[in-house]
Coordinates of C-alpha atoms and ligand atoms in Angstrom, one line a residue:
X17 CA -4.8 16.1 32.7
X18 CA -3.4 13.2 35.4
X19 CA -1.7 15.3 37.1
X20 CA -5.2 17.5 38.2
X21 CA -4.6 16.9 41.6
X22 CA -5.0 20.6 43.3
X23 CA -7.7 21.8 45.3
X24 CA -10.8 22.7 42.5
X25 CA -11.3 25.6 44.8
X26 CA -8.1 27.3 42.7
X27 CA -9.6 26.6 39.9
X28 CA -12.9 27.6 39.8
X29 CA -13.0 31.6 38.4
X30 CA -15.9 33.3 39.0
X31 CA -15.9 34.9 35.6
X32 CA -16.2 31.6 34.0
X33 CA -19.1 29.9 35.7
X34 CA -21.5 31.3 33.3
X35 CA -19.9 29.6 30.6
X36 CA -19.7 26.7 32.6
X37 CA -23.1 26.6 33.6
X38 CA -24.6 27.2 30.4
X39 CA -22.4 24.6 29.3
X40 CA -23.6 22.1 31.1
X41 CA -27.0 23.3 30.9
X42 CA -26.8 22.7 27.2
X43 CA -25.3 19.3 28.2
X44 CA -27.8 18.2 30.4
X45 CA -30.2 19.1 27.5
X46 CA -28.5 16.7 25.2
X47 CA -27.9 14.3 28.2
X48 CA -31.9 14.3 28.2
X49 CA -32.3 13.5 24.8
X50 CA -30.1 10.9 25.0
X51 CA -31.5 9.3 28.1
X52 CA -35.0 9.5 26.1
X53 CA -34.0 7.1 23.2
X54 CA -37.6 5.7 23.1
X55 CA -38.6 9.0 21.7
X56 CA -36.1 9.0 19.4
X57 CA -36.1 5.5 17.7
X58 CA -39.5 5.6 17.4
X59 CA -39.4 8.5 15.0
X60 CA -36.5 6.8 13.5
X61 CA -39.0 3.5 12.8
X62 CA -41.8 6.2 11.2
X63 CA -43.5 6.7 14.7
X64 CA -45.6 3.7 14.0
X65 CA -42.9 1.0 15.8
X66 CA -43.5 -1.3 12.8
X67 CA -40.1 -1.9 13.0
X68 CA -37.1 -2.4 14.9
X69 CA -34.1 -0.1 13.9
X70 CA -31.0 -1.9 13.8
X71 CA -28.2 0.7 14.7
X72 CA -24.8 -0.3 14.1
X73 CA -22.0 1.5 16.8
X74 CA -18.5 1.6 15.5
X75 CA -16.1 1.1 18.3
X76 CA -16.1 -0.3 21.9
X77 CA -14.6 2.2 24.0
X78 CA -16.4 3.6 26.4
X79 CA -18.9 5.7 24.4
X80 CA -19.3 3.2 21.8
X81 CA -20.6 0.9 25.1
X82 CA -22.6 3.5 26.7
X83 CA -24.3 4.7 23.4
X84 CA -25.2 0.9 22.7
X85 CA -26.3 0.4 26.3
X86 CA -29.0 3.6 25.9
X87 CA -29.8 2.9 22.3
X88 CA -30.8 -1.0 23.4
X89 CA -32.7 0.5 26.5
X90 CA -34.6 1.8 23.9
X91 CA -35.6 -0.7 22.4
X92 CA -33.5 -0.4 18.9
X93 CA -31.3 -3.8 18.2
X94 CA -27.7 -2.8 18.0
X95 CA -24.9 -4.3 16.6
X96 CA -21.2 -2.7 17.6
X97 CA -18.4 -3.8 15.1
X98 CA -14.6 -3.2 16.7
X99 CA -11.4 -3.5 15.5
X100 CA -9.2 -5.0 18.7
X101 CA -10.0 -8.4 19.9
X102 CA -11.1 -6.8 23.5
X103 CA -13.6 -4.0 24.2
X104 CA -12.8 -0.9 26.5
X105 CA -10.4 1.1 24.0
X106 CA -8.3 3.3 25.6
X107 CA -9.6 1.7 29.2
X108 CA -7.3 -0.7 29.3
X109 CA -5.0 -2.7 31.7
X110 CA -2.1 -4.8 31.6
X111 CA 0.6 -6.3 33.8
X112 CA 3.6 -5.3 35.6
X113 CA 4.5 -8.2 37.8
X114 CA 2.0 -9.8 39.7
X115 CA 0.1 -6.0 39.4
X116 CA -2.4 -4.7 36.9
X117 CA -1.6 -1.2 35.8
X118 CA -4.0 1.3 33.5
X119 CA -2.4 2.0 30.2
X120 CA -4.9 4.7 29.7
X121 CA -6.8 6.8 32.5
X122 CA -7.1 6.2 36.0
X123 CA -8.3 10.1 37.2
X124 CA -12.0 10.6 37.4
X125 CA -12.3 14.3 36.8
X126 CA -15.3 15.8 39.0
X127 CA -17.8 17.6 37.4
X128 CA -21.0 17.8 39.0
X129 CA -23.1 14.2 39.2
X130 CA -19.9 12.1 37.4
X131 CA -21.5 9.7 36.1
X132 CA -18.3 7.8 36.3
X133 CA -17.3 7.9 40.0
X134 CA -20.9 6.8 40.5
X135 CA -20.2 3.8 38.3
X136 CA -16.8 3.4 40.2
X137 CA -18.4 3.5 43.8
X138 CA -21.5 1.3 42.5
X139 CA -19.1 -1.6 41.7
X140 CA -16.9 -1.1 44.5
X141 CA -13.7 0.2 42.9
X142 CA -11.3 1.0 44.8
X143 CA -11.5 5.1 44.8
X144 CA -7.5 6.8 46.0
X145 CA -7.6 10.4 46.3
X146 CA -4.2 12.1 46.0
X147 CA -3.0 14.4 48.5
X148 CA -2.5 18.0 47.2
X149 CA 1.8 17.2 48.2
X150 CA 4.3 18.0 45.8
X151 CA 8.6 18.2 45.3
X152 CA 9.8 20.2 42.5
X153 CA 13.1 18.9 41.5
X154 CA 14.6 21.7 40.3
X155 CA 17.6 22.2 37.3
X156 CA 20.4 20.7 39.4
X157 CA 18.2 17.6 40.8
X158 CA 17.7 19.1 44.3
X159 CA 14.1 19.2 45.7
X160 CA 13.1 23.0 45.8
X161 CA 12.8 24.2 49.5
X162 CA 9.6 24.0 50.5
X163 CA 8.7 27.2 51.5
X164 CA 10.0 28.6 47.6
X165 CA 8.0 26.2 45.8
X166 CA 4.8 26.7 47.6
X167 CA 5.0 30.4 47.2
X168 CA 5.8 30.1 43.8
X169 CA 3.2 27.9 43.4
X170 CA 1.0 30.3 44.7
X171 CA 1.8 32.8 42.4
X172 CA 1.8 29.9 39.1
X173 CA -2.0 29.2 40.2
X174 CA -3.0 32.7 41.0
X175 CA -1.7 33.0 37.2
X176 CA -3.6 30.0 35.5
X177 CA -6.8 31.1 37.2
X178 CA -6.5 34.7 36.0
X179 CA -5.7 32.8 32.3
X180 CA -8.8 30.6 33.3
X181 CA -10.9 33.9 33.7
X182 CA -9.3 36.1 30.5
X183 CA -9.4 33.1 28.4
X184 CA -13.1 32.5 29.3
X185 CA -14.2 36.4 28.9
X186 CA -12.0 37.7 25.6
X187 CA -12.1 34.0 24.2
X188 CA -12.4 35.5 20.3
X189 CA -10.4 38.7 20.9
X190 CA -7.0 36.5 22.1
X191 CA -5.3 35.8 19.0
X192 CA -5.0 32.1 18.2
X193 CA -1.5 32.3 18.5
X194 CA -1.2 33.3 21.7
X195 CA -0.1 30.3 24.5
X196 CA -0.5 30.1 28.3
X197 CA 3.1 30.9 28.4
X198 CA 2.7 34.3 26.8
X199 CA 0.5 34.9 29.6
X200 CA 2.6 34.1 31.8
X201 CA 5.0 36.3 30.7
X202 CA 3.0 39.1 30.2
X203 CA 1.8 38.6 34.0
X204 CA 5.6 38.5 35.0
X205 CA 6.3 41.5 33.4
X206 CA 3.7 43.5 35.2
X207 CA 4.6 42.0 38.6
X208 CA 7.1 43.3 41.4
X209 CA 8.4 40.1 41.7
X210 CA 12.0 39.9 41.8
X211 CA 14.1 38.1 39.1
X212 CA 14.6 35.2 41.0
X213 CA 11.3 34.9 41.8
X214 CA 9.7 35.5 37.9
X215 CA 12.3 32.7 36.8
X216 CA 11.0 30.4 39.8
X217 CA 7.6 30.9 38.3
X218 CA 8.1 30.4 35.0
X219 CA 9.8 27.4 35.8
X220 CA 6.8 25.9 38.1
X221 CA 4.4 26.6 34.7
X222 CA 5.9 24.1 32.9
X223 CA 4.4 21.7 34.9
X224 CA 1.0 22.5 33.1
X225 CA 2.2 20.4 30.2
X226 CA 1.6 17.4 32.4
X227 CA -1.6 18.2 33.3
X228 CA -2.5 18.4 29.6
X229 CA -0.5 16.1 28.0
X230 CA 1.7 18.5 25.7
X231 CA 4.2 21.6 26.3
X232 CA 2.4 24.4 27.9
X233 CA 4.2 26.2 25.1
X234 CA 1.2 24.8 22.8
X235 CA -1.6 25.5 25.2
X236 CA -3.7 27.7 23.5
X237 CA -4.9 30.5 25.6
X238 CA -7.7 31.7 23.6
X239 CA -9.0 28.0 24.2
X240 CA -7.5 28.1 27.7
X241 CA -11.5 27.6 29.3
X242 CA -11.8 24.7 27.8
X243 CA -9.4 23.1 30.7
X244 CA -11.1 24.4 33.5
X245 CA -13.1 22.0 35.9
X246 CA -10.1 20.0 36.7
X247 CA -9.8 18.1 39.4
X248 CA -8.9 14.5 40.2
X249 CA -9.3 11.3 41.6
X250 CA -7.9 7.6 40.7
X251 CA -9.9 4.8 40.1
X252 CA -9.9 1.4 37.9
X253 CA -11.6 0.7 34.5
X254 CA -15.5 0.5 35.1
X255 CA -16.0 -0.7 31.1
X256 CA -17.7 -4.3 32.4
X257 CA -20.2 -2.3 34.4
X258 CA -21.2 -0.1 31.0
X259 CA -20.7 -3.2 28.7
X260 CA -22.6 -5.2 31.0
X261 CA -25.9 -4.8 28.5
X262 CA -24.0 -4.9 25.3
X263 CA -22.9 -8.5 26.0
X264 CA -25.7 -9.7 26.3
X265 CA -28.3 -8.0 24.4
X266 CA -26.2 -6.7 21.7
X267 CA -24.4 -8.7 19.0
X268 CA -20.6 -7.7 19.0
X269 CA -17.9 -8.6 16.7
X270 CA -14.6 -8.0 18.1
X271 CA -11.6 -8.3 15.6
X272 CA -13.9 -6.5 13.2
X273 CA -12.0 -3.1 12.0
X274 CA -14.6 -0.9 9.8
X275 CA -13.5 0.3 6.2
X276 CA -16.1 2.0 4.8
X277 CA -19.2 3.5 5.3
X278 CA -21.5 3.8 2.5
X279 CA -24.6 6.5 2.9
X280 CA -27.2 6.6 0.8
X281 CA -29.7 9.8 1.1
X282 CA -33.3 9.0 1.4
X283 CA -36.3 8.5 3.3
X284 CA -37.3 5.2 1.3
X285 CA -34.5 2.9 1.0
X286 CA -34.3 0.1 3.3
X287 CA -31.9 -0.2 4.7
X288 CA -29.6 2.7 4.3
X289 CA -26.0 2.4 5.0
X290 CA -23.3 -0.1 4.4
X291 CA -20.7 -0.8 6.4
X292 CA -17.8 -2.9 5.1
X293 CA -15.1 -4.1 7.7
X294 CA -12.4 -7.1 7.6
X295 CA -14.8 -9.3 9.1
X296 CA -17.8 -9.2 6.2
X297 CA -20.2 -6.3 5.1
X298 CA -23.4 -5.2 7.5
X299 CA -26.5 -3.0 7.0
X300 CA -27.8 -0.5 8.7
X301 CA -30.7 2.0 9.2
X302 CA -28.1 4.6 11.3
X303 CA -24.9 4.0 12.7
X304 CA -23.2 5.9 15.6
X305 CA -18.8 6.4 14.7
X306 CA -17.6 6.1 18.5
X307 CA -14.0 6.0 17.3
X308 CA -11.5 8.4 18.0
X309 CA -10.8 11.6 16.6
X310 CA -7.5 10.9 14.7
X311 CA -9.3 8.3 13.1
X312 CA -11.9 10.5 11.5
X313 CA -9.0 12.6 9.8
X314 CA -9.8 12.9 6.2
X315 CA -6.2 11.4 5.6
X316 CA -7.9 8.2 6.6
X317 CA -11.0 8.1 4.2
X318 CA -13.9 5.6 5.8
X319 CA -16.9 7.8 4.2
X320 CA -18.6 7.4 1.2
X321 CA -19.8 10.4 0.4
X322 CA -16.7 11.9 2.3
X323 CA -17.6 13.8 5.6
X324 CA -19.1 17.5 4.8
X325 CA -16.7 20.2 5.0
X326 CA -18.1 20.9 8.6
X327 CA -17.1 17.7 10.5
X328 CA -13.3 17.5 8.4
X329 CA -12.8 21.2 9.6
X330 CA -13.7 20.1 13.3
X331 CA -11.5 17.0 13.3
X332 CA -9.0 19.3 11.7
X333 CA -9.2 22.2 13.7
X334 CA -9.1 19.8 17.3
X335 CA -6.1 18.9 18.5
X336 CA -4.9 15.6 20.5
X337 CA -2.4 15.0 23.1
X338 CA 0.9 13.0 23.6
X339 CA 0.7 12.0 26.9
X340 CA 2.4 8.1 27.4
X341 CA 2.8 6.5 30.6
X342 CA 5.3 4.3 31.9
X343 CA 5.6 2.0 35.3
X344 CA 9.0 1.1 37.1
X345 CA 8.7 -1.2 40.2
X346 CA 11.3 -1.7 42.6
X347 CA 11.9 -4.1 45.1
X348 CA 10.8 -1.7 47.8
X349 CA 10.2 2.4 47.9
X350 CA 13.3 3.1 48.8
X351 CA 12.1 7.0 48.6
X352 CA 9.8 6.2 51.1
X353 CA 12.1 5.0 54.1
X354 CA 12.5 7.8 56.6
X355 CA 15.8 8.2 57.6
X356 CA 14.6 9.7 61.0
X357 CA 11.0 9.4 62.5
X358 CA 11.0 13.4 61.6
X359 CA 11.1 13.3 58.3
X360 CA 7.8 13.9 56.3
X361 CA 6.8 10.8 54.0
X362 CA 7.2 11.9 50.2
X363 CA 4.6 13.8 48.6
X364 CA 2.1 12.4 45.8
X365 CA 3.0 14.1 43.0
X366 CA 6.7 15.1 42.0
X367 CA 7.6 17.4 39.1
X368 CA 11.3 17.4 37.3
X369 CA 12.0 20.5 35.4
X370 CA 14.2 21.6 33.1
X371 CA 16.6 18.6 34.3
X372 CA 20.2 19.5 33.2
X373 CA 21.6 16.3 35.4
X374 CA 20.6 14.1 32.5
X375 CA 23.3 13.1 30.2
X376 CA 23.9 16.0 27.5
X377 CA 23.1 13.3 24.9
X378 CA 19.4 13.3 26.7
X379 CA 17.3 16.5 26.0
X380 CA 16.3 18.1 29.1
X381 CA 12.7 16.6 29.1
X382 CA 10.1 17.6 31.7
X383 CA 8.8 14.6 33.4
X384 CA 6.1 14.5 36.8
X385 CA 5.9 11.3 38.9
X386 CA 3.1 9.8 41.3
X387 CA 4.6 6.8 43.4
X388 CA 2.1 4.5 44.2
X389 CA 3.2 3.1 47.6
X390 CA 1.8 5.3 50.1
X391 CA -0.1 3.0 52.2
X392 CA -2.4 6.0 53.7
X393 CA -3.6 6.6 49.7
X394 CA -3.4 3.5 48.1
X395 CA -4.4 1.2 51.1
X396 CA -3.8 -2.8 50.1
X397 CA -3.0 -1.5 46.5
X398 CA 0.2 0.3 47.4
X399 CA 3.3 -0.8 45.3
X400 CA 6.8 0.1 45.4
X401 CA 6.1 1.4 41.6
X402 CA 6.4 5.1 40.5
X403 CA 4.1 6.0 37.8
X404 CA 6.1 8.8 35.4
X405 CA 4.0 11.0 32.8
X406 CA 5.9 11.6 29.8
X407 CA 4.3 14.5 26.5
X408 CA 5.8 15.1 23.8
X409 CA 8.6 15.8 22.6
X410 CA 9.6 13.5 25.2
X411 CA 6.9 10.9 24.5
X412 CA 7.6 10.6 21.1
X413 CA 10.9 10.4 21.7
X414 CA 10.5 7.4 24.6
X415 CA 8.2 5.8 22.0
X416 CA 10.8 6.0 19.3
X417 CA 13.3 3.8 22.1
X418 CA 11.5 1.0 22.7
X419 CA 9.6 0.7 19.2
X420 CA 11.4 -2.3 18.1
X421 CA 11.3 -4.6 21.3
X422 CA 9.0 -6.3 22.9
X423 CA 8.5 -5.5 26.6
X424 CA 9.5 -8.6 27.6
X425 CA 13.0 -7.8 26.2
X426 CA 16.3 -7.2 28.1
X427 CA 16.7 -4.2 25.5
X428 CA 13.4 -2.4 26.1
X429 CA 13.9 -2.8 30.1
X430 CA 17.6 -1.3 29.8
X431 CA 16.9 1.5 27.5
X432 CA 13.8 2.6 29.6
X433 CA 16.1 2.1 32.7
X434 CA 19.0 4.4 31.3
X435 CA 16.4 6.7 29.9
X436 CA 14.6 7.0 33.4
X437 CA 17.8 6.4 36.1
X438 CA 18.7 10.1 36.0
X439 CA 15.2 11.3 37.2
X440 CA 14.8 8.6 39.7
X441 CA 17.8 8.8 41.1
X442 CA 17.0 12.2 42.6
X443 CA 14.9 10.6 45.1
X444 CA 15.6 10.6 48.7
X445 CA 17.8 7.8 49.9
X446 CA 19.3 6.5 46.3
X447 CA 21.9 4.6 46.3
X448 CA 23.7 3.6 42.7
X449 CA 24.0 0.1 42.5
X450 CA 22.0 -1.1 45.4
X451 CA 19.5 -3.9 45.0
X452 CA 16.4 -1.8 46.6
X453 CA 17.3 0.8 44.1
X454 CA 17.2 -1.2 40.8
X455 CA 13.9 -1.4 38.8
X456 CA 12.6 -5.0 38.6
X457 CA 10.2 -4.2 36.0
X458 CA 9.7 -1.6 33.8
X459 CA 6.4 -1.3 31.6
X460 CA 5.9 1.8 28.8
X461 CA 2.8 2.7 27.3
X462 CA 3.1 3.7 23.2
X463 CA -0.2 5.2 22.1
X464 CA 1.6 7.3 19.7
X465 CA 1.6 3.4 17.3
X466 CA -1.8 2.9 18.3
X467 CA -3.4 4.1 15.1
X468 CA -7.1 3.0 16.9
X469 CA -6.2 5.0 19.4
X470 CA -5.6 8.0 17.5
X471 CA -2.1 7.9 17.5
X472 CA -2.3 9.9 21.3
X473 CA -4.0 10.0 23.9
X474 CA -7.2 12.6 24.2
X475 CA -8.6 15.8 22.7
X476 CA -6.6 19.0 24.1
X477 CA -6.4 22.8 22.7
X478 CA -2.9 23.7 21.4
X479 CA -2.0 26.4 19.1
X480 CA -1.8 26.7 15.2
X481 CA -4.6 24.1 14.7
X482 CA -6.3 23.9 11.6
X483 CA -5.1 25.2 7.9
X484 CA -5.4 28.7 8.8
X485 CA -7.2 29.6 6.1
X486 CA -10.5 30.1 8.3
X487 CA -11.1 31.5 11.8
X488 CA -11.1 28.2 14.3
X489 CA -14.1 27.4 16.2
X490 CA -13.5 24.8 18.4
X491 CA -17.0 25.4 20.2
X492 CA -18.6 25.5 17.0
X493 CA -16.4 22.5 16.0
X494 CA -17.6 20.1 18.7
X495 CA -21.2 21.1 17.8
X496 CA -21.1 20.3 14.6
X497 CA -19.3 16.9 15.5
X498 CA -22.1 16.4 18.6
X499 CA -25.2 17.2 15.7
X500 CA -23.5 14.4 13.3
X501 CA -25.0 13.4 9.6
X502 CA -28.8 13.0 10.3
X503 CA -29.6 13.0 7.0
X504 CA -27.4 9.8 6.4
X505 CA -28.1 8.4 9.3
X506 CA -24.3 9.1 11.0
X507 CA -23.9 10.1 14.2
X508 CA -20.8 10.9 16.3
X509 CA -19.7 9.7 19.7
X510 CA -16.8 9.6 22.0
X511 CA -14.4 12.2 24.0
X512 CA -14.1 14.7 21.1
X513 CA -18.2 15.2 20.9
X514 CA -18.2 15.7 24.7
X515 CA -19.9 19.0 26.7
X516 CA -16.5 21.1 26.9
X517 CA -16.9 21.0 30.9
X518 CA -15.9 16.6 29.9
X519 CA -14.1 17.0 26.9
X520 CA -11.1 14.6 26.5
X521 CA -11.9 12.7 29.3
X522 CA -13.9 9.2 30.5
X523 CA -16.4 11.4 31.6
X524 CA -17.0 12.7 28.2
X525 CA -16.7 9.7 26.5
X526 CA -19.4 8.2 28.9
Ligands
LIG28 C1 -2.4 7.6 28.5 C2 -3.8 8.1 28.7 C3 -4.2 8.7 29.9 C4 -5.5 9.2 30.1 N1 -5.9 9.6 31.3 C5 -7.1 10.0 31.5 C6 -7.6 10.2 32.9 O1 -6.8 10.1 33.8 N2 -8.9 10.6 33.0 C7 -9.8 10.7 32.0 O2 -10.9 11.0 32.2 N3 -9.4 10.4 30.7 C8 -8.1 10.0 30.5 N4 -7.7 9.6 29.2 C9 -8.7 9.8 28.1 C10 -9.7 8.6 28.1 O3 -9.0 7.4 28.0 C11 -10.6 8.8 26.9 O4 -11.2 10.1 26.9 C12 -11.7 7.8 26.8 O5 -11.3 6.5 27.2 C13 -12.2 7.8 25.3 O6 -13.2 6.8 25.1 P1 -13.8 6.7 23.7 O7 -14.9 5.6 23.8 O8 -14.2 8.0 23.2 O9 -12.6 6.2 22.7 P2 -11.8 4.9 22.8 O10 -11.7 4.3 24.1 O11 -10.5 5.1 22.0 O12 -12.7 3.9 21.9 C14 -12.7 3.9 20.5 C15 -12.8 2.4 20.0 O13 -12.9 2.5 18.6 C16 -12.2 1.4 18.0 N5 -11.9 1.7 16.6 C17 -11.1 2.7 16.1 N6 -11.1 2.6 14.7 C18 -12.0 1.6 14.4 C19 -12.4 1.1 13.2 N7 -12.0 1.6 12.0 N8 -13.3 0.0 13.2 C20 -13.7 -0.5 14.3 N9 -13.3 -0.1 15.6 C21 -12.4 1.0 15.6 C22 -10.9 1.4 18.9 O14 -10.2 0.1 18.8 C23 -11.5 1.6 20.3 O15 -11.8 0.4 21.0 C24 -6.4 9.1 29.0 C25 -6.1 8.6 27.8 C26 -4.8 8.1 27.6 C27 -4.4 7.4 26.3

């Protein structure tokens, strides 16, 4: 998912606008309904507006703050309960020097009317978009000739957009354990390319994993659809804008982590649910669960009754990526510095595959990389800082290094720095030992310990979801997640409950 940065006119298949558009046709139906909440909580008062609903909404992330926002706009009085003592959820920033990075997302992804670059340009944040520019460091550590990796490139996309159209048109027929890499394979086989060629391919693929946050090995292909509609652009946390009505017509208790939910079926009682948290017990008429997926697992009962066998199959049955971040700044971009006024200035994007110049104790982990010092994208922001990507296994396995020190710590700065050296030290004009090319700072996401985070980062479609006992929906999945608990008054909200064309993403959330 970061990584969308090429042109959307790749990725647009034909044979998959239908889908699309009745997609978001369906979604702009909901959207409606949502954008109508009058309507709807005056049928939830009787239809007679005797009284005032109170809704509690269970997280602050960004659809917890949007569905508060609507649902006061409405005229219903809403209470949001969160666990952290901060809103935004996985929006979040902290600091790296005197610079504030995102520890979660910073690409809008375009679908038509985003409501969230129209939030971003209504409060003047700052909008970069990447240039479509990329070195592939290949096995060895040297950048792939040019002319080779665009070519192969050509061929990887012509690939993903053929999976993009398959996927979207046999869905149901493509057994479920079938990944993007057995398409690829399958493509290479039929193809006259030469071995060279089919090996330079199947090497460029695995960069897919960083645009998904896992191994393209566990991209599921019947699911493959799902991912279309990817495109990108950065841009900076817009959660004051959205929470700008919750703070001051809602009543929100931060440092307020929810423990159980307690339904009660019927039309008569008054009110009807319960909801206990480490901060007291509050009453409700409905409430709205804006927390993440992971946390909906029925390994982490908060339901009394339990969820219905139709939500625990969906949060089953959905799966969530791995994708951590993690920010090294330098003294200067020492990548950047042309040795001759010829030479180009380095790409936006740079991928590292299958990188056997890392110490055999170090498992070859594919890792991609967006420097944020090009003046021409980044304007005043630029930084000598290079932003890596990491998915599992590598994530988990970065996660397990630092785990027990503090960022602040010599040891978490010098086992990031070993960890990372080998990779940046394939950049142009590196030289070992030299003061421009030593980190000063070195900052790591970990969602993987965030347990109200989900433990990961955002809904994705991998293979072998699910207990295999039943056929795996995911449409029918997020439907049945997006329809919630009416009859106890439980609704669901958040990236997982998105229109697929916004799944996993701020978009969807919003
Ligand atoms: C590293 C990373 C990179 C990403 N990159 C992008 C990107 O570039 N573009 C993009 O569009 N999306 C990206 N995403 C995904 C994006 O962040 C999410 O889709 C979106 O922020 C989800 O919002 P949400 O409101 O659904 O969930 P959240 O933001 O997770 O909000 C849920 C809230 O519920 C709270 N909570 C959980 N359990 C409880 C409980 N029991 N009681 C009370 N409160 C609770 C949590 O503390 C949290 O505040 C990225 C995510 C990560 C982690």
């Amino acid at each position: 998912m970061e990584g969308r940065n090429h042109s959307s006119a790749v990725f647009i298949a034909a044979g998959s606008v239908s889908r699309m558009k009745a997609d978001l046709l369906n979604c702009s139906r909901d959207l409606l309904a949502s954008v109508q909440p009058r309507a709807a909580i005056r049928s939830l008062s009787g239809g007679t507006q005797r009284k005032t609903p109170h809704i509690g909404v269970i997280g602050a992330g960004l659809a917890g703050l949007r569905c508060a926002e609507v649902l006061i706009d409405g005229g219903a009085r809403v209470t949001v309960l969160e666990a952290l003592d901060r809103i935004g959820g996985r929006i979040h920033q902290s600091r790296l020097l005197d610079q504030s990075v995102d520890m979660g997302p910073n690409w809008v992804h375009r679908t038509d009317d985003n409501p969230v670059l129209k939030i971003a340009q209504k409060t003047n944040t700052q909008l970069c978009a990447a240039q479509d520019t990329m070195h592939v460091f290949e096995s060895d550590g040297t950048i792939m000739p040019p002319d080779l990796a665009a070519s192969g490139l050509e061929t990887v996309w012509e690939f993903i957009e053929d999976a993009f159209k398959y996927s979207n048109e046999a869905c149901l027929d493509i057994s479920p354990d079938l990944t993007l890499k057995d398409f690829f394979r399958k493509k290479l086989a039929e193809s006259s390319l030469s071995d060279h060629q089919k090996a330079r391919v199947l090497l460029l693929g695995e960069m897919w994993g960083s645009f998904i946050g896992d191994s393209w090995e566990r991209q599921s292909l019947r699911w493959f659809w799902l991912e279309e509609c990817l495109d990108g652009e950065n841009h900076a946390p817009i959660i004051q804008h959205v929470a700008a009505k919750v703070l001051t017509h809602a009543t929100l208790h931060l440092s307020t982590l929810v423990t159980n939910i307690t339904t009660i079926e019927t039309t008569t009682s008054d009110p009807k649910i319960t909801v206990t948290t480490t901060n007291g017990t509050f009453s409700f008429d409905e409430v709205v669960v804006a927390v993440p997926l992971d946390c909906l697992k029925s390994s982490k009962p908060i339901f009394d009754p339990p969820l219905p066998p139709a939500i625990l199959r969906a949060v089953a049955n959905a799966s969530y990526s791995s994708l951590e971040k993690v920010y090294i700044a330098f003294p200067t971009a020492f990548w950047d510095s042309a040795s001759d006024s010829s030479s180009e200035p380095f790409p936006s994007f740079a991928h590292f595959l299958h990188p056997e110049y890392v110490p055999t104790s170090q498992t070859h982990f594919n890792i991609e990389m967006v420097p944020l010092s090009s003046p021409s994208i980044f304007g005043p922001a630029a930084t000598p800082t290079l932003l890596l990507y990491t998915h599992n296994p590598c994530a988990a396995h970065v996660s397990s290094l630092i785990r027990n020190f503090p960022p602040a710590s010599e040891e978490y700065f010098t086992v990031l720095n070993d960890f990372f050296r080998p990779y940046y030290s394939r950049l142009p004009n590196y030289i070992a030992g030299a003061a421009d090319c030593t980190p000063v700072a070195i900052l790591a996401t970990d969602w993987h310990a965030d347990d109200l985070a989900g433990n990961g980062a955002y809904t994705n479609f991998q293979v072998g979801e699910g207990d295999g006992a039943e056929e795996v929906r995911l449409d029918e999945d997020v439907r049945a997640m997006r329809a919630g608990l009416p009859e106890r008054g439980v609704w669901f909200a958040g990236e997982h409950t998105a229109p697929f064309v916004a799944l996993g993403t701020t978009t969807g959330a919003y």
